[in-house]
Amino acid sequence: MGPDHAVQTQGAPLAARMSGIATFQVLKLLARAKALEAQGRSIVHMEIGEPDFPTPAPVTAAALAAARDGDVHYLPALGLPALREAIARWYRDEHGADIDPARIVVTPGSSGALLLAMGVLLSPGDEVLLADPSYPANRHFIRFCEGVPTGIACGAQTGYQLTAEMITRGWTPRTRAAMVATPANPTGTTIPGPELARIVAAVAERGGALVVDEIYHGLVYGERPPTALALTDQAFVINGFSKYFTMTGWRLGWIVVPEAYLDPVERLAQNLFLACSTVAQHAALAAFSPESRAICERQREEFRARRDYLKQALTELGFDIPVTPDGAFYLYADCSRLTDDSFSFALDLLETSGVAITPGLDFGTHRARAHVRFAYTTGMDRLREGVARIGAYLARARAGAPAAVPG
Ligand SMILES: Cc1ncc(COP(=O)(O)O)c(C=O)c1O
């Protein structure tokens, strides 16, 4: 992987901060997969971190009604008041957490929430502790705000998650914040409640900020760990409509901020975004309706069935998945028994067998070339087809046969 972000510009030079912003490998892979599809090749997509289900019909109907009724003007930067109240109700009913709607800020995707959190917390050179592997954009948000992402190697022993002890050991006088995601991307693992409570305490003891990304919290397949909001009112807790509510393209998320940060977050949101999409916010109100929830719950069951199938099938093929992910829609598989370079493995698998997966390099550096991420965001029949193709690819590789490129 070359430093593809070290671009020469012809006019004014790029801002220095851009040297820290790299392309998502998965997007390059997706582009290549689409190009192959355009040539008529059949591709099994297991690279995409986006639910394959449509947005629940009541949400779409609410969007059409809002547009028709003329709900098309700017809303307050903090969000549609009724939506902030609906989110607060959801925390109370689902999680028993009593959150003042005033602390809930609606954002352009959870991505907007991550940017706001980093924007209000980081001064140049401030360090942020995060798991390696973790969601690639996190380190780039930190770099964009001129902070320093400090990845801490996390393996199967801790479910690929940071622990309070790791945070304590990794904390330096320059550390400003720790960032966790539960369930996480790329691993689908959660942080157990007691460990999350210890993390809250460890960060508080050091006078730092804790950012907890709960964007996959609705997609947990076993016992759901508590939201960090049930443990503290001092964390920045992020969630959104993209994953559980299957609304990726509507670009809506939220962040619950500690009270003392409300004013700076509002100022930053006003200036960066003015407001989120008005139509999308009216639509999102319908996401909490019983009809939408029933649809989302059926989808969650389908994801669970896919996870169970794929974990077993990949294990039988020789991938090692030592921790059963309890949420999201990812399997983070150790492929070191099958290849010594997951990046060329993923490329070769795509070119020769039409199966798109994501190499570990997107998510950090710790044993990245020994891992790949599978997203089960496609139907069971396509997952079975993908598994059959990977099986055939590995059999050919074992036999030393040249790759057969399907027509
Ligand atoms: C862990 C995590 N956080 C945040 C996001 C951003 O999602 P969005 O901006 O669509 O809400 C993603 C997207 O894949 C993610 O995996």
PDB file of C-alpha atoms in Angstrom, residues 118-369:
ATOM      1  CA  MET A 118     -12.992  15.829  18.245  1.00  0.00           C
ATOM      2  CA  GLY A 119     -13.520  19.483  17.314  1.00  0.00           C
ATOM      3  CA  VAL A 120     -14.448  20.593  20.818  1.00  0.00           C
ATOM      4  CA  LEU A 121     -11.913  18.374  22.606  1.00  0.00           C
ATOM      5  CA  LEU A 122      -8.627  18.519  20.729  1.00  0.00           C
ATOM      6  CA  SER A 123      -5.860  21.078  20.568  1.00  0.00           C
ATOM      7  CA  PRO A 124      -2.866  20.437  18.302  1.00  0.00           C
ATOM      8  CA  GLY A 125      -0.742  17.584  19.637  1.00  0.00           C
ATOM      9  CA  ASP A 126      -3.401  16.193  21.992  1.00  0.00           C
ATOM     10  CA  GLU A 127      -3.397  12.418  22.039  1.00  0.00           C
ATOM     11  CA  VAL A 128      -6.443  10.193  21.769  1.00  0.00           C
ATOM     12  CA  LEU A 129      -6.260   6.540  22.778  1.00  0.00           C
ATOM     13  CA  LEU A 130      -8.126   4.109  20.573  1.00  0.00           C
ATOM     14  CA  ALA A 131      -8.120   0.402  19.822  1.00  0.00           C
ATOM     15  CA  ASP A 132      -6.038  -0.972  16.980  1.00  0.00           C
ATOM     16  CA  PRO A 133      -8.032  -2.294  15.085  1.00  0.00           C
ATOM     17  CA  SER A 134     -10.827   0.275  14.923  1.00  0.00           C
ATOM     18  CA  TYR A 135     -13.020   2.232  12.517  1.00  0.00           C
ATOM     19  CA  PRO A 136     -10.603   3.955  10.094  1.00  0.00           C
ATOM     20  CA  ALA A 137     -12.276   7.374  10.061  1.00  0.00           C
ATOM     21  CA  ASN A 138     -11.625   7.838  13.792  1.00  0.00           C
ATOM     22  CA  ARG A 139      -7.904   8.359  13.405  1.00  0.00           C
ATOM     23  CA  HIS A 140      -8.563  10.727  10.519  1.00  0.00           C
ATOM     24  CA  PHE A 141     -11.025  12.853  12.500  1.00  0.00           C
ATOM     25  CA  ILE A 142      -8.330  13.126  15.147  1.00  0.00           C
ATOM     26  CA  ARG A 143      -5.699  14.081  12.577  1.00  0.00           C
ATOM     27  CA  PHE A 144      -8.059  16.600  10.968  1.00  0.00           C
ATOM     28  CA  CYS A 145      -8.310  18.317  14.353  1.00  0.00           C
ATOM     29  CA  GLU A 146      -4.494  18.120  14.586  1.00  0.00           C
ATOM     30  CA  GLY A 147      -4.567  15.602  17.394  1.00  0.00           C
ATOM     31  CA  VAL A 148      -2.516  12.422  17.562  1.00  0.00           C
ATOM     32  CA  PRO A 149      -4.289   9.057  17.325  1.00  0.00           C
ATOM     33  CA  THR A 150      -2.567   6.561  19.609  1.00  0.00           C
ATOM     34  CA  GLY A 151      -3.600   3.076  18.582  1.00  0.00           C
ATOM     35  CA  ILE A 152      -3.244   0.444  21.281  1.00  0.00           C
ATOM     36  CA  ALA A 153      -2.784  -3.109  20.014  1.00  0.00           C
ATOM     37  CA  CYS A 154      -5.852  -5.125  20.960  1.00  0.00           C
ATOM     38  CA  GLY A 155      -6.105  -8.863  20.397  1.00  0.00           C
ATOM     39  CA  ALA A 156      -8.599 -11.623  20.941  1.00  0.00           C
ATOM     40  CA  GLN A 157      -7.836 -11.775  24.696  1.00  0.00           C
ATOM     41  CA  THR A 158      -9.741  -8.533  25.266  1.00  0.00           C
ATOM     42  CA  GLY A 159     -12.240  -9.065  22.461  1.00  0.00           C
ATOM     43  CA  TYR A 160     -10.174  -6.605  20.372  1.00  0.00           C
ATOM     44  CA  GLN A 161     -11.331  -3.866  22.742  1.00  0.00           C
ATOM     45  CA  LEU A 162      -9.512  -1.429  25.005  1.00  0.00           C
ATOM     46  CA  THR A 163      -9.673  -2.192  28.706  1.00  0.00           C
ATOM     47  CA  ALA A 164      -9.403   0.211  31.632  1.00  0.00           C
ATOM     48  CA  GLU A 165      -5.968  -1.199  32.330  1.00  0.00           C
ATOM     49  CA  MET A 166      -4.747  -0.537  28.781  1.00  0.00           C
ATOM     50  CA  ILE A 167      -6.094   2.998  28.967  1.00  0.00           C
ATOM     51  CA  THR A 168      -4.329   3.566  32.277  1.00  0.00           C
ATOM     52  CA  ARG A 169      -1.050   2.232  30.884  1.00  0.00           C
ATOM     53  CA  GLY A 170      -1.333   4.168  27.622  1.00  0.00           C
ATOM     54  CA  TRP A 171      -2.261   7.520  29.221  1.00  0.00           C
ATOM     55  CA  THR A 172       0.417  10.219  28.971  1.00  0.00           C
ATOM     56  CA  PRO A 173       0.449  13.887  30.016  1.00  0.00           C
ATOM     57  CA  ARG A 174      -0.574  14.698  26.397  1.00  0.00           C
ATOM     58  CA  THR A 175      -3.572  12.339  26.391  1.00  0.00           C
ATOM     59  CA  ARG A 176      -6.865  14.186  26.212  1.00  0.00           C
ATOM     60  CA  ALA A 177      -9.370  11.444  25.452  1.00  0.00           C
ATOM     61  CA  ALA A 178     -10.061   7.748  24.949  1.00  0.00           C
ATOM     62  CA  MET A 179     -12.374   6.494  22.269  1.00  0.00           C
ATOM     63  CA  VAL A 180     -14.180   3.155  22.202  1.00  0.00           C
ATOM     64  CA  ALA A 181     -16.911   1.630  20.066  1.00  0.00           C
ATOM     65  CA  THR A 182     -19.291  -1.011  21.368  1.00  0.00           C
ATOM     66  CA  PRO A 183     -20.131  -3.031  19.341  1.00  0.00           C
ATOM     67  CA  ALA A 184     -17.069  -2.177  17.280  1.00  0.00           C
ATOM     68  CA  ASN A 185     -16.196  -2.018  13.632  1.00  0.00           C
ATOM     69  CA  PRO A 186     -14.367  -4.172  12.345  1.00  0.00           C
ATOM     70  CA  THR A 187     -14.772  -6.797  15.058  1.00  0.00           C
ATOM     71  CA  GLY A 188     -18.455  -6.703  16.089  1.00  0.00           C
ATOM     72  CA  THR A 189     -17.417  -7.167  19.717  1.00  0.00           C
ATOM     73  CA  THR A 190     -18.873  -5.326  22.701  1.00  0.00           C
ATOM     74  CA  ILE A 191     -17.346  -4.080  25.944  1.00  0.00           C
ATOM     75  CA  PRO A 192     -18.993  -5.831  28.920  1.00  0.00           C
ATOM     76  CA  GLY A 193     -20.817  -3.480  31.305  1.00  0.00           C
ATOM     77  CA  PRO A 194     -18.400  -3.884  34.241  1.00  0.00           C
ATOM     78  CA  GLU A 195     -15.366  -3.179  32.007  1.00  0.00           C
ATOM     79  CA  LEU A 196     -17.079  -0.124  30.515  1.00  0.00           C
ATOM     80  CA  ALA A 197     -17.715   1.125  34.056  1.00  0.00           C
ATOM     81  CA  ARG A 198     -14.005   0.664  34.846  1.00  0.00           C
ATOM     82  CA  ILE A 199     -13.105   2.576  31.657  1.00  0.00           C
ATOM     83  CA  VAL A 200     -15.438   5.422  32.674  1.00  0.00           C
ATOM     84  CA  ALA A 201     -13.696   5.575  36.069  1.00  0.00           C
ATOM     85  CA  ALA A 202     -10.158   5.349  34.642  1.00  0.00           C
ATOM     86  CA  VAL A 203     -10.735   8.219  32.197  1.00  0.00           C
ATOM     87  CA  ALA A 204     -12.493  10.355  34.822  1.00  0.00           C
ATOM     88  CA  GLU A 205      -9.604   9.829  37.267  1.00  0.00           C
ATOM     89  CA  ARG A 206      -7.245  11.296  34.669  1.00  0.00           C
ATOM     90  CA  GLY A 207      -9.474  14.252  33.942  1.00  0.00           C
ATOM     91  CA  GLY A 208      -9.878  13.134  30.322  1.00  0.00           C
ATOM     92  CA  ALA A 209     -12.830  12.769  27.982  1.00  0.00           C
ATOM     93  CA  LEU A 210     -14.429   9.475  26.997  1.00  0.00           C
ATOM     94  CA  VAL A 211     -16.032   9.081  23.583  1.00  0.00           C
ATOM     95  CA  VAL A 212     -18.235   6.006  23.224  1.00  0.00           C
ATOM     96  CA  ASP A 213     -19.460   5.158  19.739  1.00  0.00           C
ATOM     97  CA  GLU A 214     -22.658   3.116  20.092  1.00  0.00           C
ATOM     98  CA  ILE A 215     -23.713   3.268  16.440  1.00  0.00           C
ATOM     99  CA  TYR A 216     -24.133  -0.541  16.385  1.00  0.00           C
ATOM    100  CA  HIS A 217     -25.754  -0.746  19.814  1.00  0.00           C
ATOM    101  CA  GLY A 218     -29.165  -1.596  18.319  1.00  0.00           C
ATOM    102  CA  LEU A 219     -27.578  -4.575  16.567  1.00  0.00           C
ATOM    103  CA  VAL A 220     -26.569  -6.811  19.462  1.00  0.00           C
ATOM    104  CA  TYR A 221     -27.448 -10.503  19.282  1.00  0.00           C
ATOM    105  CA  GLY A 222     -27.017 -11.610  22.861  1.00  0.00           C
ATOM    106  CA  GLU A 223     -27.469  -9.792  26.112  1.00  0.00           C
ATOM    107  CA  ARG A 224     -27.173  -6.095  25.354  1.00  0.00           C
ATOM    108  CA  PRO A 225     -24.504  -4.288  27.370  1.00  0.00           C
ATOM    109  CA  PRO A 226     -25.645  -1.037  28.994  1.00  0.00           C
ATOM    110  CA  THR A 227     -25.331   2.209  27.106  1.00  0.00           C
ATOM    111  CA  ALA A 228     -22.511   4.286  28.569  1.00  0.00           C
ATOM    112  CA  LEU A 229     -25.228   6.846  29.372  1.00  0.00           C
ATOM    113  CA  ALA A 230     -26.508   4.531  32.083  1.00  0.00           C
ATOM    114  CA  LEU A 231     -23.059   4.675  33.726  1.00  0.00           C
ATOM    115  CA  THR A 232     -22.097   8.324  33.450  1.00  0.00           C
ATOM    116  CA  ASP A 233     -23.320  11.721  32.302  1.00  0.00           C
ATOM    117  CA  GLN A 234     -19.750  12.790  31.508  1.00  0.00           C
ATOM    118  CA  ALA A 235     -19.121  10.750  28.330  1.00  0.00           C
ATOM    119  CA  PHE A 236     -19.705  11.804  24.732  1.00  0.00           C
ATOM    120  CA  VAL A 237     -22.026   9.059  23.499  1.00  0.00           C
ATOM    121  CA  ILE A 238     -22.620   8.668  19.778  1.00  0.00           C
ATOM    122  CA  ASN A 239     -25.343   6.792  17.950  1.00  0.00           C
ATOM    123  CA  GLY A 240     -27.250   7.166  14.713  1.00  0.00           C
ATOM    124  CA  PHE A 241     -29.862   6.053  12.238  1.00  0.00           C
ATOM    125  CA  SER A 242     -27.544   4.413   9.685  1.00  0.00           C
ATOM    126  CA  LYS A 243     -27.190   0.864  10.922  1.00  0.00           C
ATOM    127  CA  TYR A 244     -30.033  -0.509  13.103  1.00  0.00           C
ATOM    128  CA  PHE A 245     -32.600   1.790  11.459  1.00  0.00           C
ATOM    129  CA  THR A 246     -31.127   1.101   7.972  1.00  0.00           C
ATOM    130  CA  MET A 247     -30.974   4.782   7.016  1.00  0.00           C
ATOM    131  CA  THR A 248     -27.362   5.195   5.819  1.00  0.00           C
ATOM    132  CA  GLY A 249     -28.147   7.597   2.988  1.00  0.00           C
ATOM    133  CA  TRP A 250     -30.346   9.867   5.111  1.00  0.00           C
ATOM    134  CA  ARG A 251     -27.204  11.069   6.923  1.00  0.00           C
ATOM    135  CA  LEU A 252     -28.510  11.365  10.434  1.00  0.00           C
ATOM    136  CA  GLY A 253     -26.887  10.552  13.742  1.00  0.00           C
ATOM    137  CA  TRP A 254     -26.693  12.059  17.189  1.00  0.00           C
ATOM    138  CA  ILE A 255     -24.384  12.711  20.089  1.00  0.00           C
ATOM    139  CA  VAL A 256     -25.247  13.033  23.754  1.00  0.00           C
ATOM    140  CA  VAL A 257     -22.827  15.529  25.259  1.00  0.00           C
ATOM    141  CA  PRO A 258     -21.905  16.326  28.865  1.00  0.00           C
ATOM    142  CA  GLU A 259     -23.766  19.469  29.882  1.00  0.00           C
ATOM    143  CA  ALA A 260     -20.640  21.612  30.181  1.00  0.00           C
ATOM    144  CA  TYR A 261     -19.875  21.042  26.476  1.00  0.00           C
ATOM    145  CA  LEU A 262     -23.311  21.884  25.114  1.00  0.00           C
ATOM    146  CA  ASP A 263     -22.538  25.476  24.289  1.00  0.00           C
ATOM    147  CA  PRO A 264     -19.261  24.775  22.401  1.00  0.00           C
ATOM    148  CA  VAL A 265     -20.868  21.846  20.569  1.00  0.00           C
ATOM    149  CA  GLU A 266     -23.782  24.071  19.531  1.00  0.00           C
ATOM    150  CA  ARG A 267     -21.432  26.802  18.308  1.00  0.00           C
ATOM    151  CA  LEU A 268     -19.400  24.322  16.300  1.00  0.00           C
ATOM    152  CA  ALA A 269     -22.503  22.605  14.861  1.00  0.00           C
ATOM    153  CA  GLN A 270     -23.961  25.970  13.835  1.00  0.00           C
ATOM    154  CA  ASN A 271     -20.810  26.925  12.006  1.00  0.00           C
ATOM    155  CA  LEU A 272     -19.915  23.559  10.466  1.00  0.00           C
ATOM    156  CA  PHE A 273     -23.370  22.363   9.429  1.00  0.00           C
ATOM    157  CA  LEU A 274     -25.990  25.074  10.156  1.00  0.00           C
ATOM    158  CA  ALA A 275     -28.413  22.176  10.632  1.00  0.00           C
ATOM    159  CA  CYS A 276     -29.095  18.616   9.486  1.00  0.00           C
ATOM    160  CA  SER A 277     -31.558  17.764   6.726  1.00  0.00           C
ATOM    161  CA  THR A 278     -35.052  18.855   7.762  1.00  0.00           C
ATOM    162  CA  VAL A 279     -36.846  16.198   5.723  1.00  0.00           C
ATOM    163  CA  ALA A 280     -34.586  13.475   7.128  1.00  0.00           C
ATOM    164  CA  GLN A 281     -35.238  14.603  10.697  1.00  0.00           C
ATOM    165  CA  HIS A 282     -39.019  14.481  10.218  1.00  0.00           C
ATOM    166  CA  ALA A 283     -38.613  11.058   8.636  1.00  0.00           C
ATOM    167  CA  ALA A 284     -36.464   9.823  11.518  1.00  0.00           C
ATOM    168  CA  LEU A 285     -39.309  10.507  13.955  1.00  0.00           C
ATOM    169  CA  ALA A 286     -41.118   7.588  12.318  1.00  0.00           C
ATOM    170  CA  ALA A 287     -38.142   5.289  12.939  1.00  0.00           C
ATOM    171  CA  PHE A 288     -39.264   4.947  16.557  1.00  0.00           C
ATOM    172  CA  SER A 289     -42.832   3.908  15.650  1.00  0.00           C
ATOM    173  CA  PRO A 290     -43.872   0.346  16.583  1.00  0.00           C
ATOM    174  CA  GLU A 291     -44.167  -0.524  12.858  1.00  0.00           C
ATOM    175  CA  SER A 292     -40.591   0.572  12.114  1.00  0.00           C
ATOM    176  CA  ARG A 293     -39.257  -1.071  15.242  1.00  0.00           C
ATOM    177  CA  ALA A 294     -40.900  -4.383  14.266  1.00  0.00           C
ATOM    178  CA  ILE A 295     -39.162  -4.203  10.871  1.00  0.00           C
ATOM    179  CA  CYS A 296     -35.783  -3.361  12.442  1.00  0.00           C
ATOM    180  CA  GLU A 297     -36.145  -6.212  14.928  1.00  0.00           C
ATOM    181  CA  ARG A 298     -36.845  -8.711  12.109  1.00  0.00           C
ATOM    182  CA  GLN A 299     -33.730  -7.452  10.347  1.00  0.00           C
ATOM    183  CA  ARG A 300     -31.720  -7.890  13.527  1.00  0.00           C
ATOM    184  CA  GLU A 301     -32.831 -11.536  13.667  1.00  0.00           C
ATOM    185  CA  GLU A 302     -31.775 -11.996  10.046  1.00  0.00           C
ATOM    186  CA  PHE A 303     -28.345 -10.513  10.811  1.00  0.00           C
ATOM    187  CA  ARG A 304     -27.978 -12.906  13.733  1.00  0.00           C
ATOM    188  CA  ALA A 305     -28.749 -15.902  11.476  1.00  0.00           C
ATOM    189  CA  ARG A 306     -26.213 -14.673   8.925  1.00  0.00           C
ATOM    190  CA  ARG A 307     -23.556 -14.241  11.603  1.00  0.00           C
ATOM    191  CA  ASP A 308     -24.114 -17.764  12.895  1.00  0.00           C
ATOM    192  CA  TYR A 309     -23.927 -19.261   9.409  1.00  0.00           C
ATOM    193  CA  LEU A 310     -20.892 -17.273   8.268  1.00  0.00           C
ATOM    194  CA  LYS A 311     -18.825 -17.746  11.396  1.00  0.00           C
ATOM    195  CA  GLN A 312     -19.172 -21.513  11.172  1.00  0.00           C
ATOM    196  CA  ALA A 313     -18.607 -21.639   7.394  1.00  0.00           C
ATOM    197  CA  LEU A 314     -15.465 -19.470   7.537  1.00  0.00           C
ATOM    198  CA  THR A 315     -14.070 -21.461  10.437  1.00  0.00           C
ATOM    199  CA  GLU A 316     -14.526 -24.648   8.397  1.00  0.00           C
ATOM    200  CA  LEU A 317     -12.575 -22.996   5.560  1.00  0.00           C
ATOM    201  CA  GLY A 318      -9.588 -22.358   7.856  1.00  0.00           C
ATOM    202  CA  PHE A 319     -10.187 -18.793   9.047  1.00  0.00           C
ATOM    203  CA  ASP A 320      -9.753 -18.304  12.763  1.00  0.00           C
ATOM    204  CA  ILE A 321     -12.472 -16.298  14.548  1.00  0.00           C
ATOM    205  CA  PRO A 322     -11.530 -16.675  18.203  1.00  0.00           C
ATOM    206  CA  VAL A 323     -14.132 -14.233  19.539  1.00  0.00           C
ATOM    207  CA  THR A 324     -17.760 -14.611  18.502  1.00  0.00           C
ATOM    208  CA  PRO A 325     -18.878 -11.090  17.716  1.00  0.00           C
ATOM    209  CA  ASP A 326     -22.005 -10.227  19.626  1.00  0.00           C
ATOM    210  CA  GLY A 327     -23.084  -7.298  17.471  1.00  0.00           C
ATOM    211  CA  ALA A 328     -22.804  -5.141  14.321  1.00  0.00           C
ATOM    212  CA  PHE A 329     -22.566  -7.104  11.045  1.00  0.00           C
ATOM    213  CA  TYR A 330     -18.884  -7.939  10.854  1.00  0.00           C
ATOM    214  CA  LEU A 331     -16.612 -10.907  11.383  1.00  0.00           C
ATOM    215  CA  TYR A 332     -12.947 -10.093  11.907  1.00  0.00           C
ATOM    216  CA  ALA A 333     -11.102 -13.203  10.830  1.00  0.00           C
ATOM    217  CA  ASP A 334      -7.486 -14.192  11.311  1.00  0.00           C
ATOM    218  CA  CYS A 335      -6.388 -15.514   7.912  1.00  0.00           C
ATOM    219  CA  SER A 336      -2.748 -16.202   8.780  1.00  0.00           C
ATOM    220  CA  ARG A 337      -3.197 -19.945   8.220  1.00  0.00           C
ATOM    221  CA  LEU A 338      -4.250 -19.154   4.627  1.00  0.00           C
ATOM    222  CA  THR A 339      -2.024 -16.238   3.589  1.00  0.00           C
ATOM    223  CA  ASP A 340       0.774 -14.077   4.953  1.00  0.00           C
ATOM    224  CA  ASP A 341      -0.681 -10.906   3.410  1.00  0.00           C
ATOM    225  CA  SER A 342      -4.387 -10.217   3.830  1.00  0.00           C
ATOM    226  CA  PHE A 343      -4.183  -7.214   1.498  1.00  0.00           C
ATOM    227  CA  SER A 344      -3.036  -9.134  -1.582  1.00  0.00           C
ATOM    228  CA  PHE A 345      -5.318 -11.999  -0.494  1.00  0.00           C
ATOM    229  CA  ALA A 346      -8.357  -9.676  -0.611  1.00  0.00           C
ATOM    230  CA  LEU A 347      -7.327  -8.229  -3.975  1.00  0.00           C
ATOM    231  CA  ASP A 348      -6.659 -11.651  -5.464  1.00  0.00           C
ATOM    232  CA  LEU A 349      -9.923 -13.052  -4.135  1.00  0.00           C
ATOM    233  CA  LEU A 350     -11.801 -10.203  -5.774  1.00  0.00           C
ATOM    234  CA  GLU A 351     -10.022 -10.465  -9.123  1.00  0.00           C
ATOM    235  CA  THR A 352     -10.067 -14.248  -9.448  1.00  0.00           C
ATOM    236  CA  SER A 353     -13.216 -15.275  -7.624  1.00  0.00           C
ATOM    237  CA  GLY A 354     -15.445 -12.219  -7.483  1.00  0.00           C
ATOM    238  CA  VAL A 355     -15.639 -12.052  -3.681  1.00  0.00           C
ATOM    239  CA  ALA A 356     -15.115  -8.637  -2.094  1.00  0.00           C
ATOM    240  CA  ILE A 357     -13.870  -8.488   1.509  1.00  0.00           C
ATOM    241  CA  THR A 358     -11.929  -5.833   3.417  1.00  0.00           C
ATOM    242  CA  PRO A 359      -8.241  -6.253   4.308  1.00  0.00           C
ATOM    243  CA  GLY A 360      -7.199  -5.569   7.897  1.00  0.00           C
ATOM    244  CA  LEU A 361      -4.977  -2.656   6.832  1.00  0.00           C
ATOM    245  CA  ASP A 362      -7.985  -0.333   6.811  1.00  0.00           C
ATOM    246  CA  PHE A 363      -8.368  -0.673  10.566  1.00  0.00           C
ATOM    247  CA  GLY A 364      -4.878  -0.134  11.908  1.00  0.00           C
ATOM    248  CA  THR A 365      -1.473  -1.767  11.925  1.00  0.00           C
ATOM    249  CA  HIS A 366      -1.638  -4.404  14.663  1.00  0.00           C
ATOM    250  CA  ARG A 367      -1.498  -7.775  12.847  1.00  0.00           C
ATOM    251  CA  ALA A 368      -3.415  -6.052  10.058  1.00  0.00           C
ATOM    252  CA  ARG A 369      -1.933  -8.279   7.349  1.00  0.00           C
TER     253      ARG A 369
END
